[in-house]
Amino acid sequence: MSTAEKTPDTIEGAALPTFDPSKAAAEFRAAAERGVEQSKEVLARFKAGSEDAQNALESSFETAKAVGGDVSLKTIAVLRANTEAAFSHFEALVAVKSPSEFIDLQIAFVRKQLETAVEQAKELQAVTTKAVEDVSKPVKSAFEKALKGLKAA
């Protein structure tokens, strides 16, 4: 190839793209505007997600206060029943006339207390399980909503 055939637009037969500064500025401006719009969308989604999380936590705390009262009342009822049973047992022991009667009362009391303890444990477990479900429900639904939002995006 001769030097006369070489032009600024070609290098050994390959065409070079021409650079137009006005088009580059317009493309850069358009890319920057798209970036700003995408940032605004992400910020709006983040803000909505934060508000949802805050609402879910507030709801969980309110529910925790309510169900905490239920658990406390159930615990107090169990303690009261056990205390009353113990006092009744002591009253019966005071009236004992023989060692065999004492042993019979003790065996009956222990058997009854074991049965009662099993029943009370089941009741407390049911109340506690319901409390945990109620407290976690708002957070769980907010989390599921956030996951759906991420899958849609």
mmCIF file of C-alpha atoms in Angstrom:
data_model
loop_
_atom_site.group_PDB
_atom_site.id
_atom_site.type_symbol
_atom_site.label_atom_id
_atom_site.label_comp_id
_atom_site.label_asym_id
_atom_site.label_seq_id
_atom_site.Cartn_x
_atom_site.Cartn_y
_atom_site.Cartn_z
ATOM 1 C CA MET A 1 0.000 0.000 0.000
ATOM 2 C CA SER A 2 1.290 3.400 -0.870
ATOM 3 C CA THR A 3 1.323 6.356 1.476
ATOM 4 C CA ALA A 4 -1.038 8.214 -0.832
ATOM 5 C CA GLU A 5 -3.806 5.682 -0.169
ATOM 6 C CA LYS A 6 -3.637 6.124 3.614
ATOM 7 C CA THR A 7 -6.077 8.651 4.987
ATOM 8 C CA PRO A 8 -6.740 9.719 8.578
ATOM 9 C CA ASP A 9 -9.927 7.675 8.534
ATOM 10 C CA THR A 10 -8.249 4.398 7.702
ATOM 11 C CA ILE A 11 -5.332 2.455 9.036
ATOM 12 C CA GLU A 12 -4.181 -0.246 6.734
ATOM 13 C CA GLY A 13 -7.620 -0.846 5.328
ATOM 14 C CA ALA A 14 -9.599 -0.604 8.614
ATOM 15 C CA ALA A 15 -12.032 2.256 8.976
ATOM 16 C CA LEU A 16 -11.828 4.295 12.173
ATOM 17 C CA PRO A 17 -14.977 5.582 13.759
ATOM 18 C CA THR A 18 -15.340 9.278 13.621
ATOM 19 C CA PHE A 19 -15.661 11.112 16.905
ATOM 20 C CA ASP A 20 -18.406 13.702 17.193
ATOM 21 C CA PRO A 21 -18.135 15.601 20.523
ATOM 22 C CA SER A 22 -21.723 16.851 20.359
ATOM 23 C CA LYS A 23 -23.063 13.291 20.136
ATOM 24 C CA ALA A 24 -20.767 12.113 22.939
ATOM 25 C CA ALA A 25 -22.025 14.825 25.259
ATOM 26 C CA ALA A 26 -25.642 13.944 24.474
ATOM 27 C CA GLU A 27 -24.985 10.240 25.066
ATOM 28 C CA PHE A 28 -23.177 10.975 28.320
ATOM 29 C CA ARG A 29 -26.078 13.198 29.460
ATOM 30 C CA ALA A 30 -28.620 10.475 28.580
ATOM 31 C CA ALA A 31 -26.609 7.839 30.466
ATOM 32 C CA ALA A 32 -26.337 10.132 33.501
ATOM 33 C CA GLU A 33 -30.090 10.779 33.429
ATOM 34 C CA ARG A 34 -30.797 7.036 33.232
ATOM 35 C CA GLY A 35 -28.470 6.500 36.205
ATOM 36 C CA VAL A 36 -30.257 9.193 38.202
ATOM 37 C CA GLU A 37 -33.663 7.681 37.405
ATOM 38 C CA GLN A 38 -32.503 4.206 38.373
ATOM 39 C CA SER A 39 -31.071 5.573 41.616
ATOM 40 C CA LYS A 40 -34.380 7.288 42.380
ATOM 41 C CA GLU A 41 -36.254 4.029 41.764
ATOM 42 C CA VAL A 42 -33.899 2.060 44.015
ATOM 43 C CA LEU A 43 -34.157 4.710 46.726
ATOM 44 C CA ALA A 44 -37.964 4.678 46.512
ATOM 45 C CA ARG A 45 -38.008 0.876 46.817
ATOM 46 C CA PHE A 46 -35.582 1.012 49.731
ATOM 47 C CA LYS A 47 -37.695 3.655 51.463
ATOM 48 C CA ALA A 48 -40.868 1.602 50.992
ATOM 49 C CA GLY A 49 -39.102 -1.507 52.261
ATOM 50 C CA SER A 50 -37.793 0.365 55.297
ATOM 51 C CA GLU A 51 -41.249 1.677 56.111
ATOM 52 C CA ASP A 52 -42.717 -1.820 55.764
ATOM 53 C CA ALA A 53 -40.035 -3.225 58.067
ATOM 54 C CA GLN A 54 -40.634 -0.478 60.630
ATOM 55 C CA ASN A 55 -44.394 -1.075 60.562
ATOM 56 C CA ALA A 56 -43.873 -4.827 60.921
ATOM 57 C CA LEU A 57 -41.592 -4.347 63.935
ATOM 58 C CA GLU A 58 -43.997 -1.919 65.593
ATOM 59 C CA SER A 59 -46.832 -4.375 65.055
ATOM 60 C CA SER A 60 -44.709 -7.202 66.468
ATOM 61 C CA PHE A 61 -43.884 -5.175 69.581
ATOM 62 C CA GLU A 62 -47.537 -4.336 70.160
ATOM 63 C CA THR A 63 -48.496 -7.971 69.712
ATOM 64 C CA ALA A 64 -45.674 -9.031 72.040
ATOM 65 C CA LYS A 65 -47.072 -6.763 74.754
ATOM 66 C CA ALA A 66 -50.538 -8.227 74.334
ATOM 67 C CA VAL A 67 -49.539 -11.883 74.238
ATOM 68 C CA GLY A 68 -46.942 -11.342 76.940
ATOM 69 C CA GLY A 69 -49.832 -10.498 79.233
ATOM 70 C CA ASP A 70 -51.567 -13.748 78.285
ATOM 71 C CA VAL A 71 -48.457 -15.783 79.021
ATOM 72 C CA SER A 72 -47.975 -13.980 82.339
ATOM 73 C CA LEU A 73 -51.589 -14.591 83.365
ATOM 74 C CA LYS A 74 -51.310 -18.288 82.495
ATOM 75 C CA THR A 75 -48.069 -18.565 84.483
ATOM 76 C CA ILE A 76 -49.654 -16.856 87.494
ATOM 77 C CA ALA A 77 -52.640 -19.205 87.285
ATOM 78 C CA VAL A 78 -50.301 -22.224 87.260
ATOM 79 C CA LEU A 79 -48.331 -20.907 90.238
ATOM 80 C CA ARG A 80 -51.524 -20.155 92.148
ATOM 81 C CA ALA A 81 -52.931 -23.639 91.506
ATOM 82 C CA ASN A 82 -49.676 -25.270 92.631
ATOM 83 C CA THR A 83 -49.513 -23.129 95.791
ATOM 84 C CA GLU A 84 -53.112 -23.909 96.698
ATOM 85 C CA ALA A 85 -52.479 -27.626 96.153
ATOM 86 C CA ALA A 86 -49.390 -27.480 98.386
ATOM 87 C CA PHE A 87 -51.280 -25.705 101.198
ATOM 88 C CA SER A 88 -54.140 -28.200 100.966
ATOM 89 C CA HIS A 89 -51.636 -31.019 101.150
ATOM 90 C CA PHE A 90 -49.950 -29.519 104.245
ATOM 91 C CA GLU A 91 -53.356 -29.173 105.928
ATOM 92 C CA ALA A 92 -54.034 -32.847 105.216
ATOM 93 C CA LEU A 93 -50.612 -33.820 106.572
ATOM 94 C CA VAL A 94 -51.318 -32.016 109.840
ATOM 95 C CA ALA A 95 -54.315 -34.290 110.400
ATOM 96 C CA VAL A 96 -52.335 -37.509 109.771
ATOM 97 C CA LYS A 97 -52.685 -40.136 112.518
ATOM 98 C CA SER A 98 -50.243 -42.818 111.317
ATOM 99 C CA PRO A 99 -47.068 -43.171 109.256
ATOM 100 C CA SER A 100 -48.878 -45.284 106.656
ATOM 101 C CA GLU A 101 -51.496 -42.552 106.218
ATOM 102 C CA PHE A 102 -48.650 -40.028 105.810
ATOM 103 C CA ILE A 103 -47.023 -42.173 103.097
ATOM 104 C CA ASP A 104 -50.354 -42.679 101.303
ATOM 105 C CA LEU A 105 -51.015 -38.920 101.312
ATOM 106 C CA GLN A 106 -47.506 -38.194 100.039
ATOM 107 C CA ILE A 107 -47.773 -40.752 97.223
ATOM 108 C CA ALA A 108 -51.201 -39.440 96.178
ATOM 109 C CA PHE A 109 -49.975 -35.833 96.302
ATOM 110 C CA VAL A 110 -46.863 -36.533 94.229
ATOM 111 C CA ARG A 111 -48.884 -38.522 91.662
ATOM 112 C CA LYS A 112 -51.472 -35.728 91.395
ATOM 113 C CA GLN A 113 -48.763 -33.045 91.116
ATOM 114 C CA LEU A 114 -47.005 -34.946 88.320
ATOM 115 C CA GLU A 115 -50.258 -35.264 86.373
ATOM 116 C CA THR A 116 -51.008 -31.595 86.976
ATOM 117 C CA ALA A 117 -47.473 -30.563 85.938
ATOM 118 C CA VAL A 118 -47.796 -32.418 82.638
ATOM 119 C CA GLU A 119 -51.155 -30.771 81.950
ATOM 120 C CA GLN A 120 -49.853 -27.340 82.923
ATOM 121 C CA ALA A 121 -46.801 -27.765 80.690
ATOM 122 C CA LYS A 122 -49.079 -28.568 77.735
ATOM 123 C CA GLU A 123 -51.203 -25.478 78.432
ATOM 124 C CA LEU A 124 -48.159 -23.226 78.778
ATOM 125 C CA GLN A 125 -46.680 -24.649 75.604
ATOM 126 C CA ALA A 126 -49.906 -23.941 73.703
ATOM 127 C CA VAL A 127 -50.065 -20.356 74.994
ATOM 128 C CA THR A 128 -46.374 -19.763 74.259
ATOM 129 C CA THR A 129 -46.592 -21.276 70.772
ATOM 130 C CA LYS A 130 -49.552 -19.071 69.925
ATOM 131 C CA ALA A 131 -47.698 -16.046 71.321
ATOM 132 C CA VAL A 132 -44.638 -16.731 69.168
ATOM 133 C CA GLU A 133 -46.787 -17.198 66.071
ATOM 134 C CA ASP A 134 -48.694 -13.982 66.742
ATOM 135 C CA VAL A 135 -45.524 -11.976 67.366
ATOM 136 C CA SER A 136 -43.710 -13.276 64.287
ATOM 137 C CA LYS A 137 -46.677 -12.947 61.909
ATOM 138 C CA PRO A 138 -46.139 -9.229 60.976
ATOM 139 C CA VAL A 139 -42.407 -9.692 60.409
ATOM 140 C CA LYS A 140 -43.001 -12.849 58.386
ATOM 141 C CA SER A 141 -45.545 -11.169 56.112
ATOM 142 C CA ALA A 142 -43.266 -8.126 55.633
ATOM 143 C CA PHE A 143 -40.391 -10.449 54.724
ATOM 144 C CA GLU A 144 -42.549 -12.355 52.237
ATOM 145 C CA LYS A 145 -43.720 -9.061 50.699
ATOM 146 C CA ALA A 146 -40.110 -7.929 50.346
ATOM 147 C CA LEU A 147 -39.153 -11.218 48.683
ATOM 148 C CA LYS A 148 -42.018 -10.876 46.209
ATOM 149 C CA GLY A 149 -40.835 -7.342 45.441
ATOM 150 C CA LEU A 150 -37.309 -8.572 44.789
ATOM 151 C CA LYS A 151 -38.539 -11.366 42.520
ATOM 152 C CA ALA A 152 -40.642 -8.890 40.550
ATOM 153 C CA ALA A 153 -37.711 -6.513 40.084
#
